Coordinates of C-alpha atoms in Angstrom, one line a residue:
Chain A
X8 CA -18.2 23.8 -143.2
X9 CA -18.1 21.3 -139.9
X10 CA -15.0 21.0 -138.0
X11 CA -13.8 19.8 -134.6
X12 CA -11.2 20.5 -132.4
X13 CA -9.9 18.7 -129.5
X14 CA -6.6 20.6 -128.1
X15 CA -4.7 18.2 -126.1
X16 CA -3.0 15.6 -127.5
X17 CA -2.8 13.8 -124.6
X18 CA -4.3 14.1 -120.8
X19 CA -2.7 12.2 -117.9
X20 CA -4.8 11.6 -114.9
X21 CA -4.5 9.6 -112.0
X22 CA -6.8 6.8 -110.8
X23 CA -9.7 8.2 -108.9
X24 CA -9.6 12.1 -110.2
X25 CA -11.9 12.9 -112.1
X26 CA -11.2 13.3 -115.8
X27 CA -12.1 15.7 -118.6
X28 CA -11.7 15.7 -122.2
X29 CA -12.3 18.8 -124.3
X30 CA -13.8 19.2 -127.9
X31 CA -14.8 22.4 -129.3
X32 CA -16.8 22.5 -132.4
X33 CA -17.7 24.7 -135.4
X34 CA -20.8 23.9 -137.6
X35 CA -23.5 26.3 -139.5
X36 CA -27.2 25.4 -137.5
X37 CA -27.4 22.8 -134.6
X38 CA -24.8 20.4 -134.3
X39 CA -25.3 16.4 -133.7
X40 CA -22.0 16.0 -131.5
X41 CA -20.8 12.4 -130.5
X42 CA -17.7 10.9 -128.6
X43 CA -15.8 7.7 -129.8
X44 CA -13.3 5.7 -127.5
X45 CA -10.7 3.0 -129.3
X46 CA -8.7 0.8 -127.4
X47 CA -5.5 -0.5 -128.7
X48 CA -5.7 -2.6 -132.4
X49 CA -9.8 -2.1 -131.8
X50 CA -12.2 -0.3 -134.2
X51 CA -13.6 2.7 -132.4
X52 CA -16.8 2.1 -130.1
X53 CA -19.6 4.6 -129.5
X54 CA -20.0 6.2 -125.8
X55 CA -22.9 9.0 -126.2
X56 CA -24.1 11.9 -128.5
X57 CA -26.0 14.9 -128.3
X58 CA -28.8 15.5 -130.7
X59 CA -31.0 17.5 -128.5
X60 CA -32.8 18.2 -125.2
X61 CA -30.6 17.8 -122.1
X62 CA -27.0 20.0 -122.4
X63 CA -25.7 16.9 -120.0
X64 CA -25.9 13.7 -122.0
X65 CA -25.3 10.4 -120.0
X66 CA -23.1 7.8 -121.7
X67 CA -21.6 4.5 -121.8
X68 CA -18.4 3.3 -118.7
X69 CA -20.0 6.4 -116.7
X70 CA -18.8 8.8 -119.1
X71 CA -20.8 11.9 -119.8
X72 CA -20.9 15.1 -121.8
X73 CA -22.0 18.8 -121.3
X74 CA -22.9 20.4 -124.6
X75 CA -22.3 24.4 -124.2
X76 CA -23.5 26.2 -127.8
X77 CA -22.1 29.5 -125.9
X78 CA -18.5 28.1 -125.7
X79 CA -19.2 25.9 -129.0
X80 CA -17.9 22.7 -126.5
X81 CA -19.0 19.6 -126.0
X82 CA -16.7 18.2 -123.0
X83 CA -15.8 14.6 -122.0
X84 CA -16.0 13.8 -118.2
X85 CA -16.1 11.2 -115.8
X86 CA -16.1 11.9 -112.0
X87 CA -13.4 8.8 -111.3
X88 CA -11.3 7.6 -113.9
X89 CA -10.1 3.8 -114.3
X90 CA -7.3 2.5 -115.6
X91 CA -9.1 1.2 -117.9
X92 CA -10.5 4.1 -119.4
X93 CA -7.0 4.5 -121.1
X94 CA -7.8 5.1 -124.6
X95 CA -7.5 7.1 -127.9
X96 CA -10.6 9.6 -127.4
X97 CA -12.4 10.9 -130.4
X98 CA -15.0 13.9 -130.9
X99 CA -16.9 14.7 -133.6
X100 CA -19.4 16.7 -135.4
X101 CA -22.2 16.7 -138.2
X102 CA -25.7 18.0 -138.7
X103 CA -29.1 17.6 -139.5
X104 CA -29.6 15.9 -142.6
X105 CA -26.2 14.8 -144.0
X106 CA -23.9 12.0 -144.4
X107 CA -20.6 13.3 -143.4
X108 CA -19.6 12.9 -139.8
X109 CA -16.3 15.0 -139.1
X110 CA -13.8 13.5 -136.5
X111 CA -11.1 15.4 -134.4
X112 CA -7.7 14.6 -134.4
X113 CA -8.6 12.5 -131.1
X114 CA -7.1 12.4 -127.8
X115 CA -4.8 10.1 -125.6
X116 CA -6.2 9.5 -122.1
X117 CA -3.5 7.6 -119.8
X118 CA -4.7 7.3 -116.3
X119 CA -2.0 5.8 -113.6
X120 CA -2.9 3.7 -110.7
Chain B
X29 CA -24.4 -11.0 -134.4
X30 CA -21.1 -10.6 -135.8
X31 CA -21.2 -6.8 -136.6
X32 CA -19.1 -5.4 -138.9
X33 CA -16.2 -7.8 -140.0
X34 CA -13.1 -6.7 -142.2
X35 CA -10.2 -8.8 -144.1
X36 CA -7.4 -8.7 -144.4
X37 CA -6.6 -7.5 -140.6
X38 CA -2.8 -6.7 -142.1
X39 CA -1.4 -6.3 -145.7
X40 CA 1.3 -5.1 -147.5
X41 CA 1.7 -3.6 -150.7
X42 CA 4.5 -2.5 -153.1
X43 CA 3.8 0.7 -155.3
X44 CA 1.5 0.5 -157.9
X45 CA -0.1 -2.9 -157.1
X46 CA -4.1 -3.1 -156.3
X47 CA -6.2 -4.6 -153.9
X48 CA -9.4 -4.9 -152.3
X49 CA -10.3 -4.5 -148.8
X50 CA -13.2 -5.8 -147.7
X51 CA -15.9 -4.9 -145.5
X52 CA -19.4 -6.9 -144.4
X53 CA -22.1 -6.4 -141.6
X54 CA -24.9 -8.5 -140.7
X55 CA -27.0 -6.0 -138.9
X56 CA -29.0 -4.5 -142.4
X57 CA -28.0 -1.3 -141.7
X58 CA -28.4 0.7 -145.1
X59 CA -25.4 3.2 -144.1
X60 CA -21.7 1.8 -144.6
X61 CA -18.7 3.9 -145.1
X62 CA -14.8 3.8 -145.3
X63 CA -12.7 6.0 -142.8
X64 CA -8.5 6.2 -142.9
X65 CA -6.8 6.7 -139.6
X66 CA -3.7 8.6 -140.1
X67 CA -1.5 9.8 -136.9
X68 CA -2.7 13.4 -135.9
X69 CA -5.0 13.2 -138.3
X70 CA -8.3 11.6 -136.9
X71 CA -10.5 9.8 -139.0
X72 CA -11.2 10.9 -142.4
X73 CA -14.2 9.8 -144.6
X74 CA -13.1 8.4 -147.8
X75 CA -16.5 7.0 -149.2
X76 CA -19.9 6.1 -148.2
X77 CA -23.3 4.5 -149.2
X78 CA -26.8 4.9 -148.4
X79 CA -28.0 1.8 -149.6
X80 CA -27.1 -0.6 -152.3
X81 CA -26.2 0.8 -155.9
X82 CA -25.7 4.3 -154.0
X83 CA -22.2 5.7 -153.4
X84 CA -20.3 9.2 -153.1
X85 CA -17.6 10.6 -151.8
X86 CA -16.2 11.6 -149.2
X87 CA -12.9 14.0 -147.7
X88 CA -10.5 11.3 -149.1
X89 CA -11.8 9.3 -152.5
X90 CA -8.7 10.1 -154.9
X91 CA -7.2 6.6 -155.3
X92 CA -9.8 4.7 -154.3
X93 CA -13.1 2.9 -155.7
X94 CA -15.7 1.6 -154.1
X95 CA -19.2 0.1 -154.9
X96 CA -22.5 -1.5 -153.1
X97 CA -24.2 -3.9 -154.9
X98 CA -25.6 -5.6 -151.4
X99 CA -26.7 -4.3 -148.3
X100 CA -24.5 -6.7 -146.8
X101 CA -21.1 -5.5 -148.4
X102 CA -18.8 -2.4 -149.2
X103 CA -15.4 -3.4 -150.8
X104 CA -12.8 -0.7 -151.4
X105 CA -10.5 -0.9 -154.0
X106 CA -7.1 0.3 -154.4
X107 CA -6.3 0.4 -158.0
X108 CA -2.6 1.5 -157.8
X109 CA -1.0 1.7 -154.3
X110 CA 0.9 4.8 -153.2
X111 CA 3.3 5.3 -150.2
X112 CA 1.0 7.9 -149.2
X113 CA -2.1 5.1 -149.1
X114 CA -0.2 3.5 -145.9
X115 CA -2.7 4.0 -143.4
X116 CA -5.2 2.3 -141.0
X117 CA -8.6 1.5 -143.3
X118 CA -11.7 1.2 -140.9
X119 CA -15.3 0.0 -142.2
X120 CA -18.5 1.6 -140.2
X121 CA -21.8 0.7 -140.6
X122 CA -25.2 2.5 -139.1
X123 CA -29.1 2.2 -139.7
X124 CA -29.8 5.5 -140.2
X125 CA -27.3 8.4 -141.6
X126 CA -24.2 8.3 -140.8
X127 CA -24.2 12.3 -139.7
X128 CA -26.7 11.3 -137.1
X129 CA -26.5 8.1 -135.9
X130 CA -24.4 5.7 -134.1
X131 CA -21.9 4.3 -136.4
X132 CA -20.5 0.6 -135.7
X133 CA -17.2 0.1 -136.6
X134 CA -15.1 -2.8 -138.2
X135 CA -11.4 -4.0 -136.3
X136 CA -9.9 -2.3 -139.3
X137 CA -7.0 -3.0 -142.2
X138 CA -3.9 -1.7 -141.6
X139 CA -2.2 -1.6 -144.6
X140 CA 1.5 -0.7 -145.6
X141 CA 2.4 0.5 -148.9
X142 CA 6.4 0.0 -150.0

Protein backbone atom coordinates (compact mmCIF):
# COMPACT_ATOMS: atom_id res chain seq x y z
CA UNK A 1 0.00 0.00 0.00
CA UNK A 2 1.21 3.83 -0.87
CA UNK A 3 1.05 6.40 1.66
CA UNK A 4 2.39 9.88 2.36
CA UNK A 5 3.13 11.81 5.12
CA UNK A 6 3.81 15.35 5.60
CA UNK A 7 4.28 16.23 9.48
CA UNK A 8 3.63 19.85 9.91
CA UNK A 9 0.59 21.27 9.60
CA UNK A 10 1.78 24.44 9.10
CA UNK A 11 5.37 26.19 8.56
CA UNK A 12 5.88 29.97 9.20
CA UNK A 13 8.81 31.54 7.56
CA UNK A 14 9.86 34.93 7.04
CA UNK A 15 10.42 36.66 3.67
CA UNK A 16 13.89 36.02 2.40
CA UNK A 17 14.73 32.57 4.59
CA UNK A 18 14.81 29.94 2.90
CA UNK A 19 11.95 27.48 3.19
CA UNK A 20 11.44 23.76 3.53
CA UNK A 21 8.59 21.59 3.35
CA UNK A 22 8.86 17.93 4.41
CA UNK A 23 7.07 14.70 2.94
CA UNK A 24 8.09 11.30 3.78
CA UNK A 25 6.76 8.54 1.84
CA UNK A 26 5.98 4.71 1.99
CA UNK A 27 5.47 2.66 -1.30
CA UNK A 28 6.49 -1.08 -2.38
CA UNK A 29 9.19 -0.56 -5.56
CA UNK A 30 10.21 3.04 -6.84
CA UNK A 31 8.10 5.73 -6.07
CA UNK A 32 6.77 8.54 -8.71
CA UNK A 33 6.69 11.49 -5.99
CA UNK A 34 5.08 14.99 -6.98
CA UNK A 35 4.33 18.31 -5.15
CA UNK A 36 1.04 20.32 -5.60
CA UNK A 37 0.61 24.06 -4.37
CA UNK A 38 -3.24 25.61 -4.07
CA UNK A 39 -3.90 29.03 -3.48
CA UNK A 40 -6.94 30.18 -1.79
CA UNK A 41 -10.62 29.04 -3.75
CA UNK A 42 -8.04 27.60 -6.63
CA UNK A 43 -7.84 23.99 -7.87
CA UNK A 44 -4.38 22.71 -7.01
CA UNK A 45 -1.44 23.42 -9.58
CA UNK A 46 1.50 21.21 -10.41
CA UNK A 47 5.18 22.39 -9.24
CA UNK A 48 7.60 19.22 -10.03
CA UNK A 49 7.86 15.41 -9.68
CA UNK A 50 10.43 12.87 -9.46
CA UNK A 51 10.18 9.83 -11.64
CA UNK A 52 13.79 9.21 -12.09
CA UNK A 53 17.48 10.29 -12.62
CA UNK A 54 18.52 13.43 -10.68
CA UNK A 55 17.73 13.06 -6.56
CA UNK A 56 17.36 17.13 -6.98
CA UNK A 57 14.38 17.85 -9.28
CA UNK A 58 14.02 21.51 -10.38
CA UNK A 59 10.43 23.00 -10.32
CA UNK A 60 8.07 25.58 -11.06
CA UNK A 61 8.31 29.57 -8.75
CA UNK A 62 12.06 28.32 -7.97
CA UNK A 63 10.90 25.51 -5.96
CA UNK A 64 12.86 22.31 -5.88
CA UNK A 65 12.91 18.89 -4.35
CA UNK A 66 15.64 16.35 -3.07
CA UNK A 67 14.37 12.80 -3.34
CA UNK A 68 16.26 10.62 -0.44
CA UNK A 69 15.04 6.63 -0.91
CA UNK A 70 17.44 6.22 2.39
CA UNK A 71 15.16 8.58 4.54
CA UNK A 72 12.03 7.61 2.30
CA UNK A 73 11.76 11.87 1.78
CA UNK A 74 11.05 13.81 -0.79
CA UNK A 75 11.53 17.52 0.65
CA UNK A 76 10.12 20.92 -0.55
CA UNK A 77 12.69 23.84 -0.69
CA UNK A 78 13.19 27.11 -1.95
CA UNK A 79 16.36 29.18 -1.09
CA UNK A 80 14.19 32.66 -0.55
CA UNK A 81 10.61 32.46 0.16
CA UNK A 82 7.92 35.15 -1.21
CA UNK A 83 5.05 36.16 0.17
CA UNK A 84 3.52 34.83 -2.33
CA UNK A 85 4.54 31.45 -1.98
CA UNK A 86 1.82 31.36 0.87
CA UNK A 87 -0.11 28.37 0.05
CA UNK A 88 -1.71 24.97 1.00
CA UNK A 89 1.27 22.54 0.05
CA UNK A 90 0.53 19.06 -1.06
CA UNK A 91 2.83 15.79 -1.56
CA UNK A 92 2.09 12.81 -2.95
CA UNK A 93 2.89 9.41 -4.06
CA UNK A 94 2.20 6.53 -6.64
CA UNK A 95 4.01 4.07 -8.82
CA UNK A 96 4.88 2.57 -11.88
CA UNK A 97 1.95 1.46 -13.66
CA UNK A 98 -1.18 2.55 -11.70
CA UNK A 99 -3.89 4.96 -11.55
CA UNK A 100 -4.09 5.88 -8.02
CA UNK A 101 -2.07 8.94 -6.90
CA UNK A 102 -2.05 9.18 -2.98
CA UNK A 103 -2.10 12.81 -1.48
CA UNK A 104 -0.81 13.93 2.02
CA UNK A 105 -2.77 15.66 4.38
CA UNK A 106 -1.01 18.88 2.81
CA UNK A 107 0.72 21.67 4.37
CA UNK A 108 0.18 25.47 5.27
CA UNK A 109 3.17 27.70 4.20
CA UNK A 110 2.67 31.39 5.63
CA UNK A 111 5.63 33.55 4.93
CA UNK A 112 5.61 37.22 6.65
CA UNK A 113 7.20 40.24 5.01
CA UNK B 1 -7.44 26.50 -23.86
CA UNK B 2 -9.84 26.45 -21.13
CA UNK B 3 -8.53 23.45 -19.12
CA UNK B 4 -10.53 21.69 -16.96
CA UNK B 5 -13.86 23.65 -16.10
CA UNK B 6 -16.41 22.65 -13.30
CA UNK B 7 -20.18 23.79 -12.43
CA UNK B 8 -21.67 24.50 -10.08
CA UNK B 9 -18.59 26.54 -8.35
CA UNK B 10 -21.08 26.40 -4.99
CA UNK B 11 -24.24 24.28 -4.09
CA UNK B 12 -26.26 23.25 -1.41
CA UNK B 13 -28.10 20.31 -0.71
CA UNK B 14 -30.67 18.99 1.86
CA UNK B 15 -30.35 15.20 2.83
CA UNK B 16 -31.28 12.77 0.57
CA UNK B 17 -31.66 14.93 -2.64
CA UNK B 18 -29.32 14.18 -5.85
CA UNK B 19 -27.26 16.04 -8.05
CA UNK B 20 -24.75 16.03 -10.56
CA UNK B 21 -21.56 17.77 -10.66
CA UNK B 22 -19.99 18.37 -13.59
CA UNK B 23 -16.66 18.26 -14.99
CA UNK B 24 -15.18 19.03 -18.80
CA UNK B 25 -11.56 19.52 -20.31
CA UNK B 26 -10.63 20.47 -23.69
CA UNK B 27 -7.11 19.32 -23.69
CA UNK B 28 -8.08 15.27 -24.88
CA UNK B 29 -6.46 13.97 -22.14
CA UNK B 30 -7.82 10.29 -21.78
CA UNK B 31 -7.26 10.38 -17.84
CA UNK B 32 -10.08 12.26 -15.65
CA UNK B 33 -10.76 11.64 -12.11
CA UNK B 34 -12.75 13.03 -9.07
CA UNK B 35 -10.87 14.02 -5.77
CA UNK B 36 -12.84 15.27 -2.22
CA UNK B 37 -10.92 17.75 -0.14
CA UNK B 38 -11.80 17.35 3.38
CA UNK B 39 -9.89 19.37 6.27
CA UNK B 40 -6.83 17.29 7.43
CA UNK B 41 -7.70 14.99 5.19
CA UNK B 42 -5.84 15.72 1.84
CA UNK B 43 -7.21 14.80 -1.30
CA UNK B 44 -8.93 11.54 -1.63
CA UNK B 45 -9.65 9.72 -5.01
CA UNK B 46 -13.20 8.92 -5.38
CA UNK B 47 -13.37 7.72 -9.15
CA UNK B 48 -11.44 7.78 -12.19
CA UNK B 49 -11.41 6.90 -16.00
CA UNK B 50 -8.99 5.94 -18.50
CA UNK B 51 -10.75 6.71 -21.38
CA UNK B 52 -14.38 6.89 -22.39
CA UNK B 53 -16.79 3.82 -21.38
CA UNK B 54 -13.93 3.01 -18.70
CA UNK B 55 -14.40 3.77 -14.97
CA UNK B 56 -13.38 2.37 -11.42
CA UNK B 57 -13.05 3.23 -8.27
CA UNK B 58 -11.23 4.82 -6.20
CA UNK B 59 -10.48 5.39 -1.99
CA UNK B 60 -14.03 7.15 -1.75
CA UNK B 61 -16.91 5.72 -4.39
CA UNK B 62 -19.65 4.71 -1.77
CA UNK B 63 -22.32 7.32 -2.60
CA UNK B 64 -21.31 8.26 -5.69
CA UNK B 65 -21.74 7.39 -9.55
CA UNK B 66 -19.92 8.36 -12.18
CA UNK B 67 -19.69 7.53 -16.01
CA UNK B 68 -17.60 8.61 -19.33
CA UNK B 69 -19.24 8.39 -22.30
CA UNK B 70 -16.86 11.32 -23.96
CA UNK B 71 -13.41 12.06 -23.73
CA UNK B 72 -14.44 15.42 -23.08
CA UNK B 73 -16.64 14.83 -19.86
CA UNK B 74 -16.82 13.05 -16.33
CA UNK B 75 -20.05 13.88 -14.38
CA UNK B 76 -20.46 12.68 -10.86
CA UNK B 77 -23.48 11.88 -9.43
CA UNK B 78 -24.84 12.12 -6.04
CA UNK B 79 -27.84 9.97 -5.82
CA UNK B 80 -28.82 10.71 -2.17
CA UNK B 81 -26.87 13.46 -0.25
CA UNK B 82 -25.44 12.82 3.14
CA UNK B 83 -24.13 15.33 5.76
CA UNK B 84 -21.01 13.46 5.54
CA UNK B 85 -20.92 14.30 1.46
CA UNK B 86 -20.19 18.02 2.48
CA UNK B 87 -16.92 18.53 1.05
CA UNK B 88 -14.83 20.27 -1.61
CA UNK B 89 -15.36 18.10 -5.06
CA UNK B 90 -12.26 18.69 -7.49
CA UNK B 91 -12.13 17.39 -11.17
CA UNK B 92 -8.37 16.45 -12.60
CA UNK B 93 -7.51 15.61 -15.86
CA UNK B 94 -4.04 14.22 -17.36
CA UNK B 95 -2.71 12.57 -20.77
CA UNK B 96 -1.24 9.81 -19.54
CA UNK B 97 -1.99 7.90 -15.99
CA UNK B 98 -2.91 9.62 -13.51
CA UNK B 99 -0.20 7.70 -11.03
CA UNK B 100 2.48 9.20 -13.28
CA UNK B 101 1.70 12.17 -14.77
CA UNK B 102 0.88 15.66 -14.24
CA UNK B 103 -2.67 16.00 -13.26
CA UNK B 104 -4.59 19.39 -14.21
CA UNK B 105 -7.00 20.32 -11.98
CA UNK B 106 -10.57 21.95 -12.13
CA UNK B 107 -11.50 25.33 -9.54
CA UNK B 108 -13.62 22.82 -7.81
CA UNK B 109 -17.42 22.41 -6.30
CA UNK B 110 -17.78 23.04 -2.94
CA UNK B 111 -20.77 21.59 -1.85
CA UNK B 112 -22.81 21.65 1.50
CA UNK B 113 -25.09 18.98 2.44
CA UNK B 114 -28.05 20.07 5.29
Amino acid sequence: AQSVAQPEDQVNVAEGNPLTVKCTYSVSGNPYLFWYVQYPNRGLQFLLKYITGDNLVKGSYGFEAEFNKSQTSFHLKKPSALVSDSALYFCAVSRYNTDKLIFGTGTRLQVFP
Amino acid sequence: NAGVTQTPKFQVLKTGQSMTLQCAQDMNHEYMSWYRQDPGMGLRLIHYSVGAGITDQGEVPNGYNVSRSTTEDFPLRLLSAAPSQTSVYFCASSYSRQGTDTQYFGPGTRLTVL
